[in-house]
Tab-separated table of C-alpha atoms and ligand atoms in Angstrom:
chain	number	residue	atom	x	y	z
A	1	UNK	CA	-29.981	171.404	74.957
A	2	UNK	CA	-29.275	174.472	77.275
A	3	UNK	CA	-30.526	173.847	80.918
A	4	UNK	CA	-30.481	176.792	83.305
A	5	UNK	CA	-30.186	176.809	87.363
A	6	UNK	CA	-32.064	179.621	88.947
A	7	UNK	CA	-31.010	179.206	92.558
A	8	UNK	CA	-32.724	180.941	95.885
A	9	UNK	CA	-34.049	180.917	99.151
A	10	UNK	CA	-37.658	181.525	98.007
A	11	UNK	CA	-38.760	181.979	101.176
A	12	UNK	CA	-41.561	183.219	99.981
A	13	UNK	CA	-41.346	183.574	96.092
A	14	UNK	CA	-41.661	187.207	95.033
A	15	UNK	CA	-43.298	188.499	92.115
A	16	UNK	CA	-39.430	189.505	91.347
A	17	UNK	CA	-38.708	185.935	91.676
A	18	UNK	CA	-41.334	184.973	89.078
A	19	UNK	CA	-40.355	187.632	86.228
A	20	UNK	CA	-36.977	186.384	86.563
A	21	UNK	CA	-38.233	182.544	85.822
A	22	UNK	CA	-40.539	183.647	83.222
A	23	UNK	CA	-38.004	185.415	81.437
A	24	UNK	CA	-34.967	182.782	82.323
A	25	UNK	CA	-37.975	180.114	80.570
A	26	UNK	CA	-37.821	181.955	77.151
A	27	UNK	CA	-33.836	182.163	77.122
A	28	UNK	CA	-32.945	178.366	77.793
A	29	UNK	CA	-35.036	174.984	77.100
A	30	UNK	CA	-34.977	173.997	80.637
A	31	UNK	CA	-34.911	176.023	84.077
A	32	UNK	CA	-34.377	174.645	87.397
A	33	UNK	CA	-35.419	176.875	89.622
A	34	UNK	CA	-33.231	175.051	92.943
A	35	UNK	CA	-34.209	175.795	96.648
A	36	UNK	CA	-31.348	176.307	98.147
A	37	UNK	CA	-31.479	174.539	101.700
A	38	UNK	CA	-29.053	176.719	103.736
A	39	UNK	CA	-28.134	175.340	106.879
A	40	UNK	CA	-26.391	178.931	107.936
A	41	UNK	CA	-29.582	180.859	107.078
A	42	UNK	CA	-31.543	180.412	110.810
A	43	UNK	CA	-35.367	180.443	111.178
A	44	UNK	CA	-36.959	180.928	107.511
A	45	UNK	CA	-40.201	181.306	107.452
A	46	UNK	CA	-41.443	178.531	105.427
A	47	UNK	CA	-40.449	174.340	105.226
A	48	UNK	CA	-38.618	173.653	101.696
A	49	UNK	CA	-41.767	171.581	101.083
A	50	UNK	CA	-43.531	174.543	100.959
A	51	UNK	CA	-41.537	176.862	99.222
A	52	UNK	CA	-41.506	174.019	96.472
A	53	UNK	CA	-45.458	173.922	96.968
A	54	UNK	CA	-45.805	177.510	96.070
A	55	UNK	CA	-42.901	177.531	93.341
A	56	UNK	CA	-44.831	174.712	91.555
A	57	UNK	CA	-48.293	176.628	91.766
A	58	UNK	CA	-46.733	179.797	90.168
A	59	UNK	CA	-45.163	177.703	87.677
A	60	UNK	CA	-47.909	175.411	86.201
A	61	UNK	CA	-48.336	176.958	83.213
A	62	UNK	CA	-44.525	177.338	81.980
A	63	UNK	CA	-43.552	173.652	80.622
A	64	UNK	CA	-39.947	174.038	80.581
A	65	UNK	CA	-39.492	174.551	84.484
A	66	UNK	CA	-39.092	172.371	87.355
A	67	UNK	CA	-38.681	172.881	90.903
A	68	UNK	CA	-36.324	171.027	92.836
A	69	UNK	CA	-33.962	171.725	96.180
A	70	UNK	CA	-30.436	171.394	97.053
A	71	UNK	CA	-27.976	171.336	99.775
A	72	UNK	CA	-24.236	172.229	99.360
A	73	UNK	CA	-22.163	173.237	96.477
A	74	UNK	CA	-24.386	175.257	94.145
A	75	UNK	CA	-21.697	174.125	91.163
A	76	UNK	CA	-21.505	170.376	92.333
A	77	UNK	CA	-25.355	170.503	91.801
A	78	UNK	CA	-25.389	172.287	88.653
A	79	UNK	CA	-22.814	169.698	87.274
A	80	UNK	CA	-25.207	166.825	88.550
A	81	UNK	CA	-27.793	168.298	86.673
A	82	UNK	CA	-25.886	168.278	83.625
A	83	UNK	CA	-26.290	172.129	83.814
A	84	UNK	CA	-24.541	174.628	81.639
A	85	UNK	CA	-26.021	178.203	82.893
A	86	UNK	CA	-26.368	179.557	86.335
A	87	UNK	CA	-29.110	182.753	86.239
A	88	UNK	CA	-29.089	185.186	88.875
A	89	UNK	CA	-31.245	188.149	89.326
A	90	UNK	CA	-29.819	191.696	89.964
A	91	UNK	CA	-31.549	194.597	91.694
A	92	UNK	CA	-29.211	196.969	92.926
A	93	UNK	CA	-25.282	197.736	93.157
A	94	UNK	CA	-25.877	196.113	96.817
A	95	UNK	CA	-26.006	192.468	95.165
A	96	UNK	CA	-23.604	193.242	92.706
A	97	UNK	CA	-20.677	192.588	94.728
A	98	UNK	CA	-21.291	189.235	96.402
A	99	UNK	CA	-22.734	188.060	93.627
A	100	UNK	CA	-19.507	189.092	91.195
A	101	UNK	CA	-17.210	187.286	93.896
A	102	UNK	CA	-19.739	184.611	93.403
A	103	UNK	CA	-20.131	184.267	89.931
A	104	UNK	CA	-16.108	184.527	89.527
A	105	UNK	CA	-15.817	181.766	92.172
A	106	UNK	CA	-17.919	179.083	91.081
A	107	UNK	CA	-15.828	180.031	87.432
A	108	UNK	CA	-12.860	179.003	89.143
A	109	UNK	CA	-14.611	175.628	90.716
A	110	UNK	CA	-16.313	174.784	87.049
A	111	UNK	CA	-15.337	176.761	83.846
A	112	UNK	CA	-17.888	174.942	81.717
A	113	UNK	CA	-20.851	176.395	83.719
A	114	UNK	CA	-21.661	179.967	83.137
A	115	UNK	CA	-23.504	182.592	85.523
A	116	UNK	CA	-25.965	184.757	83.373
A	117	UNK	CA	-27.073	187.880	85.216
A	118	UNK	CA	-31.026	189.438	84.604
A	119	UNK	CA	-31.749	192.945	85.563
A	120	UNK	CA	-34.535	193.266	87.645
A	121	UNK	CA	-37.240	194.304	86.373
A	122	UNK	CA	-38.049	197.995	87.126
A	123	UNK	CA	-41.641	197.817	88.933
A	124	UNK	CA	-39.690	194.873	91.228
A	125	UNK	CA	-36.522	196.441	91.675
A	126	UNK	CA	-37.200	196.957	95.600
A	127	UNK	CA	-38.538	193.652	96.517
A	128	UNK	CA	-37.280	190.592	98.688
A	129	UNK	CA	-38.505	187.665	100.162
A	130	UNK	CA	-37.162	189.557	103.320
A	131	UNK	CA	-39.851	192.699	102.750
A	132	UNK	CA	-42.597	190.422	102.222
A	133	UNK	CA	-41.714	188.932	105.703
A	134	UNK	CA	-41.366	192.447	107.185
A	135	UNK	CA	-45.219	193.143	106.153
A	136	UNK	CA	-46.354	190.230	107.221
A	137	UNK	CA	-44.909	190.353	110.431
A	138	UNK	CA	-46.747	193.421	110.421
A	139	UNK	CA	-49.997	192.402	109.471
A	140	UNK	CA	-49.623	194.605	105.954
A	141	UNK	CA	-51.178	193.592	102.444
A	142	UNK	CA	-48.586	191.861	100.089
A	143	UNK	CA	-50.912	191.247	97.665
A	144	UNK	CA	-48.919	193.592	94.770
A	145	UNK	CA	-45.842	191.893	95.917
A	146	UNK	CA	-45.923	187.967	95.676
A	147	UNK	CA	-48.356	186.319	92.761
A	148	UNK	CA	-51.632	185.251	93.528
A	149	UNK	CA	-51.858	181.931	94.060
A	150	UNK	CA	-48.578	182.582	96.728
A	151	UNK	CA	-50.961	185.232	98.560
A	152	UNK	CA	-53.869	182.592	99.126
A	153	UNK	CA	-51.239	179.643	100.138
A	154	UNK	CA	-50.041	181.988	102.483
A	155	UNK	CA	-53.205	183.566	104.120
A	156	UNK	CA	-54.451	179.906	104.348
A	157	UNK	CA	-51.302	179.201	106.529
A	158	UNK	CA	-51.586	182.063	108.425
A	159	UNK	CA	-55.511	181.204	109.386
A	160	UNK	CA	-54.246	177.809	109.804
A	161	UNK	CA	-52.099	179.245	112.809
A	162	UNK	CA	-48.848	177.318	110.520
A	163	UNK	CA	-46.794	180.464	110.570
A	164	UNK	CA	-46.207	182.146	113.870
A	165	UNK	CA	-45.541	185.774	113.382
A	166	UNK	CA	-43.846	187.155	116.340
B	201	LIG	P1	-34.308	187.396	98.441
B	201	LIG	O1	-34.583	187.137	99.876
B	201	LIG	O2	-33.386	188.461	98.159
B	201	LIG	O3	-35.392	187.767	97.434
B	201	LIG	P2	-33.645	185.135	96.905
B	201	LIG	O4	-32.170	183.824	97.106
B	201	LIG	O5	-34.585	184.305	97.087
B	201	LIG	O6	-33.257	186.395	97.838
B	201	LIG	O7	-33.223	185.284	95.858
B	201	LIG	C1	-32.901	184.141	94.622
B	201	LIG	C2	-32.240	185.089	93.204
B	201	LIG	O8	-33.550	186.079	92.922
B	201	LIG	C3	-31.347	185.932	93.540
B	201	LIG	O9	-30.452	185.719	92.255
B	201	LIG	C4	-31.647	187.525	93.356
B	201	LIG	O10	-30.768	188.437	93.280
B	201	LIG	C5	-32.930	187.326	92.842
B	201	LIG	N1	-34.341	188.067	92.759
B	201	LIG	C6	-34.799	188.091	94.209
B	201	LIG	N2	-35.782	189.248	94.478
B	201	LIG	C7	-35.251	189.571	92.950
B	201	LIG	C8	-36.217	190.664	92.102
B	201	LIG	N3	-37.330	191.664	92.885
B	201	LIG	N4	-36.011	191.151	90.677
B	201	LIG	C9	-34.736	190.673	90.587
B	201	LIG	N5	-33.896	189.552	90.889
B	201	LIG	C10	-34.283	188.843	92.314
């Protein structure tokens, strides 16, 4: 059984993320979408719990996908989960340099875990969580950029005053 880990911040999950999750779920037996709890990334817009809720909502129909979160070294987490594959999405050359370095470092640390890169869907090549947050800050519409369930979840949070857009 091949288990793949798809790590990221998912703050919030976008159409680009969902596209990679769907494709990863077709080429592996099990996909663990792993939310990185990164103490170096200051001021996330959404708590880990909310990001998990949004990812649960958008992957409801995908039976071999589960949502988890982790702290610390990705390769150690992968070994703990008995995963053989790390999935990364690539949008542009700008993603490449950093990902290349990380993939080689991770291989050095844990040769048995293979990093697999998936090219972005051309429809979403410009899309990142930061773009979504930027639009939210300026009160714009994100309904083409995030899955419907995420849009509804965020709208409700804004309505309840639980997201401070300042
Ligand atoms: P971001 O804030 O840039 O969206 P994440 O840490 O949430 O970053 O991204 C998690 C993973 O998803 C990374 O491997 C990233 O390259 C990939 N990814 C993010 N957006 C897209 C997209 N639009 N197309 C393909 N891969 C993507």
